PDB file of C-alpha atoms and ligand atoms in Angstrom:
ATOM      1  CA  MET U1399      94.071  83.470 130.874  1.00  0.00           C
ATOM      2  CA  THR U1400      92.336  80.211 130.237  1.00  0.00           C
ATOM      3  CA  SER U1401      88.702  79.284 130.142  1.00  0.00           C
ATOM      4  CA  LYS U1402      86.556  76.372 129.118  1.00  0.00           C
ATOM      5  CA  PHE U1403      85.980  78.195 125.893  1.00  0.00           C
ATOM      6  CA  GLN U1404      89.655  78.603 125.147  1.00  0.00           C
ATOM      7  CA  ARG U1405      90.674  75.147 126.253  1.00  0.00           C
ATOM      8  CA  LYS U1406      88.364  73.292 123.922  1.00  0.00           C
ATOM      9  CA  LYS U1407      90.268  71.290 121.342  1.00  0.00           C
ATOM     10  CA  PRO U1408      89.797  72.243 117.681  1.00  0.00           C
ATOM     11  CA  GLN U1409      87.864  69.044 116.955  1.00  0.00           C
ATOM     12  CA  GLN U1410      85.451  69.817 119.778  1.00  0.00           C
ATOM     13  CA  GLN U1411      85.119  73.357 118.529  1.00  0.00           C
ATOM     14  CA  GLN U1412      84.335  72.098 115.062  1.00  0.00           C
ATOM     15  CA  LYS U1413      81.638  69.841 116.458  1.00  0.00           C
ATOM     16  CA  LYS U1414      80.022  72.514 118.609  1.00  0.00           C
ATOM     17  CA  GLN U1415      77.339  74.247 116.597  1.00  0.00           C
ATOM     18  CA  TRP U1416      77.405  77.786 117.915  1.00  0.00           C
ATOM     19  CA  SER U1417      74.446  80.093 117.564  1.00  0.00           C
ATOM     20  CA  LEU U1418      73.615  83.642 118.590  1.00  0.00           C
ATOM     21  CA  GLN U1419      71.780  82.215 121.645  1.00  0.00           C
ATOM     22  CA  ASP U1420      75.149  81.125 123.074  1.00  0.00           C
ATOM     23  CA  PHE U1421      76.292  84.741 123.402  1.00  0.00           C
ATOM     24  CA  GLU U1422      75.374  87.823 125.395  1.00  0.00           C
ATOM     25  CA  ILE U1423      75.996  90.788 123.123  1.00  0.00           C
ATOM     26  CA  GLY U1424      77.661  93.902 124.497  1.00  0.00           C
ATOM     27  CA  LYS U1425      78.849  97.233 123.125  1.00  0.00           C
ATOM     28  CA  PRO U1426      79.737  97.753 119.467  1.00  0.00           C
ATOM     29  CA  LEU U1427      83.501  97.688 118.885  1.00  0.00           C
ATOM     30  CA  GLY U1428      83.589  98.871 115.321  1.00  0.00           C
ATOM     31  CA  LYS U1429      82.186  98.825 111.847  1.00  0.00           C
ATOM     32  CA  GLY U1430      83.814  97.339 108.775  1.00  0.00           C
ATOM     33  CA  LYS U1431      82.846  97.180 105.132  1.00  0.00           C
ATOM     34  CA  PHE U1432      80.905  93.941 105.528  1.00  0.00           C
ATOM     35  CA  GLY U1433      79.342  94.283 108.946  1.00  0.00           C
ATOM     36  CA  ARG U1434      79.787  95.165 112.589  1.00  0.00           C
ATOM     37  CA  VAL U1435      81.882  93.896 115.462  1.00  0.00           C
ATOM     38  CA  TYR U1436      80.468  93.604 118.999  1.00  0.00           C
ATOM     39  CA  LEU U1437      81.918  92.758 122.361  1.00  0.00           C
ATOM     40  CA  ALA U1438      80.254  89.508 123.427  1.00  0.00           C
ATOM     41  CA  ARG U1439      80.373  86.916 126.184  1.00  0.00           C
ATOM     42  CA  GLU U1440      79.838  83.225 125.739  1.00  0.00           C
ATOM     43  CA  SER U1441      77.009  82.572 128.193  1.00  0.00           C
ATOM     44  CA  LYS U1442      78.236  79.314 129.768  1.00  0.00           C
ATOM     45  CA  SER U1443      81.965  79.969 130.155  1.00  0.00           C
ATOM     46  CA  LYS U1444      81.611  83.781 130.447  1.00  0.00           C
ATOM     47  CA  TYR U1445      84.517  83.993 128.044  1.00  0.00           C
ATOM     48  CA  ILE U1446      84.823  87.406 126.396  1.00  0.00           C
ATOM     49  CA  VAL U1447      85.129  87.503 122.624  1.00  0.00           C
ATOM     50  CA  ALA U1448      84.603  89.881 119.731  1.00  0.00           C
ATOM     51  CA  LEU U1449      81.698  88.803 117.553  1.00  0.00           C
ATOM     52  CA  LYS U1450      81.962  89.959 113.977  1.00  0.00           C
ATOM     53  CA  MET U1451      78.689  89.949 112.098  1.00  0.00           C
ATOM     54  CA  ILE U1452      78.990  89.912 108.344  1.00  0.00           C
ATOM     55  CA  PHE U1453      75.981  90.429 106.097  1.00  0.00           C
ATOM     56  CA  LYS U1454      75.566  87.555 103.660  1.00  0.00           C
ATOM     57  CA  GLU U1455      74.111  89.984 101.153  1.00  0.00           C
ATOM     58  CA  GLN U1456      77.428  91.845 101.027  1.00  0.00           C
ATOM     59  CA  ILE U1457      79.424  88.640 100.652  1.00  0.00           C
ATOM     60  CA  GLU U1458      77.176  87.534  97.813  1.00  0.00           C
ATOM     61  CA  LYS U1459      77.308  90.948  96.184  1.00  0.00           C
ATOM     62  CA  TYR U1460      81.100  90.832  96.038  1.00  0.00           C
ATOM     63  CA  ARG U1461      81.130  87.060  95.322  1.00  0.00           C
ATOM     64  CA  LEU U1462      83.384  86.470  98.298  1.00  0.00           C
ATOM     65  CA  HIS U1463      81.708  83.390  99.706  1.00  0.00           C
ATOM     66  CA  ASN U1464      84.346  80.819  98.773  1.00  0.00           C
ATOM     67  CA  GLN U1465      87.213  83.101  99.596  1.00  0.00           C
ATOM     68  CA  LEU U1466      85.766  83.976 102.997  1.00  0.00           C
ATOM     69  CA  ARG U1467      85.180  80.325 103.832  1.00  0.00           C
ATOM     70  CA  ARG U1468      88.707  79.330 102.829  1.00  0.00           C
ATOM     71  CA  GLU U1469      90.277  82.161 104.778  1.00  0.00           C
ATOM     72  CA  MET U1470      88.140  81.405 107.840  1.00  0.00           C
ATOM     73  CA  GLU U1471      89.388  77.830 107.729  1.00  0.00           C
ATOM     74  CA  ILE U1472      92.985  79.027 107.496  1.00  0.00           C
ATOM     75  CA  GLN U1473      92.652  81.533 110.319  1.00  0.00           C
ATOM     76  CA  THR U1474      90.971  78.990 112.597  1.00  0.00           C
ATOM     77  CA  SER U1475      94.031  76.762 112.224  1.00  0.00           C
ATOM     78  CA  LEU U1476      96.544  79.498 113.081  1.00  0.00           C
ATOM     79  CA  ARG U1477      97.931  79.595 116.625  1.00  0.00           C
ATOM     80  CA  HIS U1478     100.408  82.362 117.265  1.00  0.00           C
ATOM     81  CA  PRO U1479     100.552  84.994 120.016  1.00  0.00           C
ATOM     82  CA  ASN U1480     100.619  87.737 117.374  1.00  0.00           C
ATOM     83  CA  VAL U1481      97.833  86.378 115.194  1.00  0.00           C
ATOM     84  CA  LEU U1482      94.271  87.178 116.256  1.00  0.00           C
ATOM     85  CA  ARG U1483      92.489  83.919 117.025  1.00  0.00           C
ATOM     86  CA  LEU U1484      89.368  82.952 115.159  1.00  0.00           C
ATOM     87  CA  TYR U1485      87.696  80.483 117.508  1.00  0.00           C
ATOM     88  CA  GLY U1486      84.885  79.501 115.194  1.00  0.00           C
ATOM     89  CA  TRP U1487      81.950  80.727 113.161  1.00  0.00           C
ATOM     90  CA  PHE U1488      78.259  80.169 112.548  1.00  0.00           C
ATOM     91  CA  HIS U1489      75.517  81.702 110.473  1.00  0.00           C
ATOM     92  CA  ASP U1490      71.814  82.409 110.340  1.00  0.00           C
ATOM     93  CA  ASP U1491      69.589  83.477 107.456  1.00  0.00           C
ATOM     94  CA  ASP U1492      71.151  86.919 107.007  1.00  0.00           C
ATOM     95  CA  ARG U1493      74.526  86.915 108.646  1.00  0.00           C
ATOM     96  CA  ILE U1494      77.777  85.075 109.184  1.00  0.00           C
ATOM     97  CA  TYR U1495      79.238  85.412 112.691  1.00  0.00           C
ATOM     98  CA  LEU U1496      82.951  85.156 113.395  1.00  0.00           C
ATOM     99  CA  ILE U1497      83.926  84.375 117.005  1.00  0.00           C
ATOM    100  CA  LEU U1498      87.165  86.311 117.393  1.00  0.00           C
ATOM    101  CA  GLU U1499      89.685  86.881 120.130  1.00  0.00           C
ATOM    102  CA  TYR U1500      88.896  90.224 121.769  1.00  0.00           C
ATOM    103  CA  ALA U1501      91.635  92.803 121.287  1.00  0.00           C
ATOM    104  CA  HIS U1502      91.070  95.125 124.216  1.00  0.00           C
ATOM    105  CA  GLY U1503      93.548  97.776 123.008  1.00  0.00           C
ATOM    106  CA  GLY U1504      91.763  98.247 119.679  1.00  0.00           C
ATOM    107  CA  GLU U1505      93.444  99.361 116.478  1.00  0.00           C
ATOM    108  CA  LEU U1506      97.122 100.243 116.418  1.00  0.00           C
ATOM    109  CA  TYR U1507      96.088 102.823 113.823  1.00  0.00           C
ATOM    110  CA  ARG U1508      94.096 104.692 116.457  1.00  0.00           C
ATOM    111  CA  LEU U1509      97.057 104.706 118.848  1.00  0.00           C
ATOM    112  CA  LEU U1510      99.313 105.956 116.064  1.00  0.00           C
ATOM    113  CA  ARG U1511      96.920 108.788 115.226  1.00  0.00           C
ATOM    114  CA  LYS U1512      96.587 109.676 118.910  1.00  0.00           C
ATOM    115  CA  THR U1513     100.294 109.768 119.685  1.00  0.00           C
ATOM    116  CA  GLY U1514     101.486 110.966 116.246  1.00  0.00           C
ATOM    117  CA  HIS U1515     104.305 108.453 116.170  1.00  0.00           C
ATOM    118  CA  LEU U1516     105.673 105.647 118.320  1.00  0.00           C
ATOM    119  CA  THR U1517     108.858 105.410 120.374  1.00  0.00           C
ATOM    120  CA  GLU U1518     111.671 103.327 118.881  1.00  0.00           C
ATOM    121  CA  LYS U1519     111.083 100.696 121.571  1.00  0.00           C
ATOM    122  CA  HIS U1520     107.398 100.345 120.720  1.00  0.00           C
ATOM    123  CA  ALA U1521     108.030 100.419 116.980  1.00  0.00           C
ATOM    124  CA  ALA U1522     110.747  97.747 117.243  1.00  0.00           C
ATOM    125  CA  THR U1523     108.541  95.556 119.444  1.00  0.00           C
ATOM    126  CA  TYR U1524     105.694  95.742 116.921  1.00  0.00           C
ATOM    127  CA  ILE U1525     107.962  95.135 113.912  1.00  0.00           C
ATOM    128  CA  ALA U1526     109.501  92.093 115.646  1.00  0.00           C
ATOM    129  CA  SER U1527     106.005  90.819 116.541  1.00  0.00           C
ATOM    130  CA  ILE U1528     104.788  91.130 112.948  1.00  0.00           C
ATOM    131  CA  ALA U1529     107.979  89.501 111.628  1.00  0.00           C
ATOM    132  CA  GLN U1530     107.527  86.566 114.021  1.00  0.00           C
ATOM    133  CA  ALA U1531     103.883  86.151 113.049  1.00  0.00           C
ATOM    134  CA  LEU U1532     104.831  86.267 109.368  1.00  0.00           C
ATOM    135  CA  VAL U1533     107.528  83.610 109.782  1.00  0.00           C
ATOM    136  CA  TYR U1534     104.867  81.371 111.311  1.00  0.00           C
ATOM    137  CA  CYS U1535     102.304  82.163 108.602  1.00  0.00           C
ATOM    138  CA  HIS U1536     104.758  81.749 105.738  1.00  0.00           C
ATOM    139  CA  GLU U1537     105.713  78.335 107.115  1.00  0.00           C
ATOM    140  CA  LYS U1538     102.028  77.474 106.857  1.00  0.00           C
ATOM    141  CA  ASP U1539     101.888  78.873 103.314  1.00  0.00           C
ATOM    142  CA  VAL U1540      99.596  81.655 104.386  1.00  0.00           C
ATOM    143  CA  ILE U1541     100.731  84.587 102.290  1.00  0.00           C
ATOM    144  CA  HIS U1542      97.657  86.416 101.113  1.00  0.00           C
ATOM    145  CA  ARG U1543      97.187  89.372 103.382  1.00  0.00           C
ATOM    146  CA  ASP U1544      96.834  93.069 103.765  1.00  0.00           C
ATOM    147  CA  ILE U1545      99.083  94.276 106.545  1.00  0.00           C
ATOM    148  CA  LYS U1546      98.501  97.895 107.490  1.00  0.00           C
ATOM    149  CA  PRO U1547      97.900  99.679 110.805  1.00  0.00           C
ATOM    150  CA  GLU U1548      94.095  99.292 110.534  1.00  0.00           C
ATOM    151  CA  ASN U1549      94.521  95.510 110.463  1.00  0.00           C
ATOM    152  CA  LEU U1550      96.800  95.439 113.472  1.00  0.00           C
ATOM    153  CA  LEU U1551      95.025  95.204 116.813  1.00  0.00           C
ATOM    154  CA  LEU U1552      96.378  95.349 120.359  1.00  0.00           C
ATOM    155  CA  ASP U1553      95.415  93.183 123.309  1.00  0.00           C
ATOM    156  CA  HIS U1554      95.099  94.343 126.936  1.00  0.00           C
ATOM    157  CA  GLU U1555      98.883  94.163 127.391  1.00  0.00           C
ATOM    158  CA  GLY U1556      99.638  96.068 124.211  1.00  0.00           C
ATOM    159  CA  ARG U1557     100.629  92.895 122.368  1.00  0.00           C
ATOM    160  CA  LEU U1558     100.156  93.195 118.640  1.00  0.00           C
ATOM    161  CA  LYS U1559      97.692  90.905 116.852  1.00  0.00           C
ATOM    162  CA  ILE U1560      97.431  90.617 113.093  1.00  0.00           C
ATOM    163  CA  ALA U1561      93.743  90.537 112.178  1.00  0.00           C
ATOM    164  CA  ASP U1562      91.742  90.183 108.978  1.00  0.00           C
ATOM    165  CA  PHE U1563      93.634  87.474 107.253  1.00  0.00           C
ATOM    166  CA  GLY U1564      93.628  87.363 103.513  1.00  0.00           C
ATOM    167  CA  TRP U1565      90.108  88.171 102.584  1.00  0.00           C
ATOM    168  CA  SER U1566      90.438  91.616 104.110  1.00  0.00           C
ATOM    169  CA  VAL U1567      92.388  92.483 101.000  1.00  0.00           C
ATOM    170  CA  GLN U1568      88.911  93.163  99.641  1.00  0.00           C
ATOM    171  CA  SER U1569      87.995  95.431 102.492  1.00  0.00           C
ATOM    172  CA  ARG U1570      89.622  98.660 101.487  1.00  0.00           C
ATOM    173  CA  SER U1571      86.971 101.011 102.678  1.00  0.00           C
ATOM    174  CA  LYS U1572      88.771 102.918 105.363  1.00  0.00           C
ATOM    175  CA  ARG U1573      91.490 104.570 103.402  1.00  0.00           C
ATOM    176  CA  HIS U1574      89.798 105.223 100.097  1.00  0.00           C
ATOM    177  CA  THR U1575      89.454 108.900 100.742  1.00  0.00           C
ATOM    178  CA  MET U1576      93.141 109.341 101.437  1.00  0.00           C
ATOM    179  CA  CYS U1577      94.366 106.832  98.864  1.00  0.00           C
ATOM    180  CA  GLY U1578      96.063 105.146 101.785  1.00  0.00           C
ATOM    181  CA  THR U1579      95.822 101.538 100.696  1.00  0.00           C
ATOM    182  CA  LEU U1580      98.413 102.102  97.989  1.00  0.00           C
ATOM    183  CA  ASP U1581     100.932 103.243 100.558  1.00  0.00           C
ATOM    184  CA  TYR U1582     101.719  99.689 101.657  1.00  0.00           C
ATOM    185  CA  LEU U1583     102.069  98.136  98.213  1.00  0.00           C
ATOM    186  CA  ALA U1584     105.451  96.869  97.068  1.00  0.00           C
ATOM    187  CA  PRO U1585     106.669  98.028  93.605  1.00  0.00           C
ATOM    188  CA  GLU U1586     106.020  94.578  92.085  1.00  0.00           C
ATOM    189  CA  MET U1587     102.385  94.804  93.216  1.00  0.00           C
ATOM    190  CA  VAL U1588     101.970  98.361  91.979  1.00  0.00           C
ATOM    191  CA  GLU U1589     103.234  97.143  88.598  1.00  0.00           C
ATOM    192  CA  ASN U1590     100.950  94.120  88.789  1.00  0.00           C
ATOM    193  CA  LYS U1591     103.897  91.777  88.415  1.00  0.00           C
ATOM    194  CA  ALA U1592     104.128  88.340  89.956  1.00  0.00           C
ATOM    195  CA  HIS U1593     104.967  88.644  93.623  1.00  0.00           C
ATOM    196  CA  ASP U1594     105.830  86.412  96.534  1.00  0.00           C
ATOM    197  CA  TYR U1595     106.468  86.479 100.276  1.00  0.00           C
ATOM    198  CA  ALA U1596     108.860  89.415  99.902  1.00  0.00           C
ATOM    199  CA  VAL U1597     105.928  91.827  99.511  1.00  0.00           C
ATOM    200  CA  ASP U1598     105.377  91.446 103.253  1.00  0.00           C
ATOM    201  CA  ASN U1599     108.998  92.440 103.951  1.00  0.00           C
ATOM    202  CA  TRP U1600     108.489  95.631 101.947  1.00  0.00           C
ATOM    203  CA  THR U1601     105.317  96.323 103.943  1.00  0.00           C
ATOM    204  CA  LEU U1602     107.285  95.899 107.170  1.00  0.00           C
ATOM    205  CA  GLY U1603     109.633  98.642 105.950  1.00  0.00           C
ATOM    206  CA  VAL U1604     106.660 100.923 105.219  1.00  0.00           C
ATOM    207  CA  LEU U1605     105.138 100.189 108.622  1.00  0.00           C
ATOM    208  CA  CYS U1606     108.414 100.737 110.467  1.00  0.00           C
ATOM    209  CA  TYR U1607     108.706 104.152 108.810  1.00  0.00           C
ATOM    210  CA  GLU U1608     105.093 105.030 109.606  1.00  0.00           C
ATOM    211  CA  PHE U1609     105.446 103.907 113.241  1.00  0.00           C
ATOM    212  CA  LEU U1610     108.461 106.172 113.704  1.00  0.00           C
ATOM    213  CA  TYR U1611     107.490 109.204 111.608  1.00  0.00           C
ATOM    214  CA  GLY U1612     103.692 109.003 111.806  1.00  0.00           C
ATOM    215  CA  VAL U1613     103.205 109.016 108.021  1.00  0.00           C
ATOM    216  CA  PRO U1614     103.921 106.345 105.433  1.00  0.00           C
ATOM    217  CA  PRO U1615     107.104 106.980 103.390  1.00  0.00           C
ATOM    218  CA  PHE U1616     105.544 107.366  99.932  1.00  0.00           C
ATOM    219  CA  GLU U1617     102.478 109.393 100.869  1.00  0.00           C
ATOM    220  CA  ALA U1618     101.431 111.856  98.168  1.00  0.00           C
ATOM    221  CA  GLU U1619      98.520 114.053  97.117  1.00  0.00           C
ATOM    222  CA  SER U1620      97.310 111.661  94.429  1.00  0.00           C
ATOM    223  CA  GLN U1621      97.387 107.909  93.841  1.00  0.00           C
ATOM    224  CA  LYS U1622      99.451 108.537  90.727  1.00  0.00           C
ATOM    225  CA  ASP U1623     102.135 110.327  92.720  1.00  0.00           C
ATOM    226  CA  THR U1624     102.173 107.583  95.371  1.00  0.00           C
ATOM    227  CA  PHE U1625     102.635 105.037  92.552  1.00  0.00           C
ATOM    228  CA  ARG U1626     105.487 107.091  91.161  1.00  0.00           C
ATOM    229  CA  ARG U1627     107.204 107.489  94.511  1.00  0.00           C
ATOM    230  CA  ILE U1628     106.945 103.758  95.229  1.00  0.00           C
ATOM    231  CA  MET U1629     108.365 102.866  91.811  1.00  0.00           C
ATOM    232  CA  LYS U1630     111.296 105.245  92.287  1.00  0.00           C
ATOM    233  CA  VAL U1631     111.699 104.181  95.934  1.00  0.00           C
ATOM    234  CA  ASP U1632     111.659 107.894  96.648  1.00  0.00           C
ATOM    235  CA  LEU U1633     112.653 107.510 100.290  1.00  0.00           C
ATOM    236  CA  SER U1634     113.777 110.328 102.554  1.00  0.00           C
ATOM    237  CA  PHE U1635     114.028 110.657 106.310  1.00  0.00           C
ATOM    238  CA  PRO U1636     112.734 113.888 107.887  1.00  0.00           C
ATOM    239  CA  SER U1637     114.972 115.523 110.494  1.00  0.00           C
ATOM    240  CA  THR U1638     112.193 115.396 113.112  1.00  0.00           C
ATOM    241  CA  PRO U1639     111.487 113.271 114.990  1.00  0.00           C
ATOM    242  CA  CYS U1640     115.120 112.358 115.528  1.00  0.00           C
ATOM    243  CA  ILE U1641     115.392 108.680 114.623  1.00  0.00           C
ATOM    244  CA  SER U1642     118.421 106.435 115.165  1.00  0.00           C
ATOM    245  CA  THR U1643     120.720 105.459 112.295  1.00  0.00           C
ATOM    246  CA  GLU U1644     120.009 101.774 113.018  1.00  0.00           C
ATOM    247  CA  ALA U1645     116.269 102.264 112.504  1.00  0.00           C
ATOM    248  CA  LYS U1646     116.892 104.060 109.210  1.00  0.00           C
ATOM    249  CA  ASN U1647     119.253 101.262 108.198  1.00  0.00           C
ATOM    250  CA  LEU U1648     116.540  98.639 108.768  1.00  0.00           C
ATOM    251  CA  ILE U1649     113.977 100.650 106.789  1.00  0.00           C
ATOM    252  CA  SER U1650     116.418 101.205 103.904  1.00  0.00           C
ATOM    253  CA  ARG U1651     117.176  97.490 103.764  1.00  0.00           C
ATOM    254  CA  LEU U1652     113.484  96.602 103.523  1.00  0.00           C
ATOM    255  CA  LEU U1653     112.406  99.264 101.044  1.00  0.00           C
ATOM    256  CA  VAL U1654     114.493  97.775  98.236  1.00  0.00           C
ATOM    257  CA  LYS U1655     112.998  97.540  94.760  1.00  0.00           C
ATOM    258  CA  ASP U1656     114.577  94.184  93.932  1.00  0.00           C
ATOM    259  CA  SER U1657     112.494  91.876  96.129  1.00  0.00           C
ATOM    260  CA  SER U1658     115.259  89.243  96.304  1.00  0.00           C
ATOM    261  CA  LYS U1659     117.561  91.794  97.965  1.00  0.00           C
ATOM    262  CA  ARG U1660     115.196  92.739 100.788  1.00  0.00           C
ATOM    263  CA  LEU U1661     116.166  91.699 104.295  1.00  0.00           C
ATOM    264  CA  SER U1662     114.618  88.335 105.182  1.00  0.00           C
ATOM    265  CA  LEU U1663     112.254  87.981 108.144  1.00  0.00           C
ATOM    266  CA  HIS U1664     114.922  86.129 110.125  1.00  0.00           C
ATOM    267  CA  LYS U1665     117.465  88.871 109.390  1.00  0.00           C
ATOM    268  CA  ILE U1666     114.936  91.474 110.560  1.00  0.00           C
ATOM    269  CA  MET U1667     114.688  89.731 113.911  1.00  0.00           C
ATOM    270  CA  GLU U1668     118.504  89.680 114.168  1.00  0.00           C
ATOM    271  CA  HIS U1669     118.901  93.324 113.160  1.00  0.00           C
ATOM    272  CA  PRO U1670     120.794  95.401 115.788  1.00  0.00           C
ATOM    273  CA  TRP U1671     117.925  97.921 116.062  1.00  0.00           C
ATOM    274  CA  ILE U1672     115.447  95.126 116.846  1.00  0.00           C
ATOM    275  CA  ILE U1673     117.833  93.417 119.285  1.00  0.00           C
ATOM    276  CA  LYS U1674     118.448  96.717 121.074  1.00  0.00           C
ATOM    277  CA  ASN U1675     114.853  97.988 121.206  1.00  0.00           C
ATOM    278  CA  ALA U1676     112.280  95.212 120.909  1.00  0.00           C
ATOM    279  CA  ASN U1677     110.694  93.878 124.085  1.00  0.00           C
ATOM    280  CA  PRO U1678     111.081  90.056 123.835  1.00  0.00           C
ATOM    281  CA  THR U1679     107.706  89.542 125.564  1.00  0.00           C
ATOM    282  CA  GLY U1680     105.997  91.492 122.756  1.00  0.00           C
ATOM    283  CA  THR U1681     104.053  93.602 125.247  1.00  0.00           C
ATOM    284  CA  CYS U1682     103.993  97.405 125.186  1.00  0.00           C
ATOM    285  CA  SER U1683     102.567  99.693 127.830  1.00  0.00           C
ATOM    286  CA  GLU U1684     102.089 103.397 127.267  1.00  0.00           C
TER     287      GLU U1684
HETATM  288  P1  AMP Z 641      86.649  95.085 110.652  1.00  0.00           P
HETATM  289  O1  AMP Z 641      85.326  94.784 110.079  1.00  0.00           O
HETATM  290  O2  AMP Z 641      87.485  93.846 110.878  1.00  0.00           O
HETATM  291  O3  AMP Z 641      87.383  96.158 109.894  1.00  0.00           O
HETATM  292  O4  AMP Z 641      86.388  95.638 112.127  1.00  0.00           O
HETATM  293  C1  AMP Z 641      85.815  96.882 112.348  1.00  0.00           C
HETATM  294  C2  AMP Z 641      86.382  97.480 113.625  1.00  0.00           C
HETATM  295  O5  AMP Z 641      85.999  96.706 114.757  1.00  0.00           O
HETATM  296  C3  AMP Z 641      87.901  97.499 113.665  1.00  0.00           C
HETATM  297  O6  AMP Z 641      88.399  98.633 113.077  1.00  0.00           O
HETATM  298  C4  AMP Z 641      88.205  97.426 115.158  1.00  0.00           C
HETATM  299  O7  AMP Z 641      88.193  98.729 115.722  1.00  0.00           O
HETATM  300  C5  AMP Z 641      87.050  96.639 115.708  1.00  0.00           C
HETATM  301  N1  AMP Z 641      87.421  95.227 115.884  1.00  0.00           N
HETATM  302  C6  AMP Z 641      87.437  94.267 114.938  1.00  0.00           C
HETATM  303  N2  AMP Z 641      87.820  93.086 115.443  1.00  0.00           N
HETATM  304  C7  AMP Z 641      88.062  93.307 116.760  1.00  0.00           C
HETATM  305  C8  AMP Z 641      88.528  92.462 117.829  1.00  0.00           C
HETATM  306  N3  AMP Z 641      88.781  91.177 117.636  1.00  0.00           N
HETATM  307  N4  AMP Z 641      88.675  93.022 119.049  1.00  0.00           N
HETATM  308  C9  AMP Z 641      88.426  94.336 119.233  1.00  0.00           C
HETATM  309  N5  AMP Z 641      87.998  95.179 118.267  1.00  0.00           N
HETATM  310  C10 AMP Z 641      87.822  94.682 117.036  1.00  0.00           C
END
């Protein structure tokens, strides 16, 4: 789907000074820690977007101004089918507005909670999509992120889109109550050691497990116990749902304590389970 809005070159987009007057605001799509997201339509082109409104007060309170600006610049430059587009941004006295690609399917997290767990075909398609997006991002030296189901959105065809680049690492509101944010952390991060790209490969293992079983692998009653289970790589596979040996093999080769021994992103994409199950178009219909 193309539109005048989409076809504009980056330079032109940079030059265009957007304002709230350029948009017709529709229904609310969600609420995050720093503001709200609305469905919106650019008045001239009629192009549908998601408009994220962030309160400056919040950004100042958490001293995130520079970080947000840097990450917005990075995300604007990213062009990948599995990375949510940030078309541009503007601000007024109180708020910063991010003009985002609209993900019609909403959060993958919601789908996961609704269905309990995903089929192997869906799970493999999503894991391959994230791996491809990460290869692209790593090539661009974009490494600072917080991949978890809440930050994964779906478009109208069920194609996965990674949202909330980098700065969302600060936005940990949603899972506080269930100590969920720890669930995706690699052992080297739990221990506060230096870490590199391989933390994302660990997270892919956690996500693959959660997609298939409906719960993350190291979930525990308390944060302390989650920490402990991650450090021990206390991994076990329940008997239900019945999951293929190949899927378990992929998970076991990602959830490896020694980060240098984890399967690389390219090897993930060549893994027999991915080859057998992932839809090459990246789309998933229920
Ligand atoms: P956030 O502040 O990024 O956590 O967004 C809050 C909620 O708004 C998310 O949980 C999504 O349900 C929804 N949302 C955010 N961005 C989009 C988007 N681009 N398209 C559709 N829904 C979105």
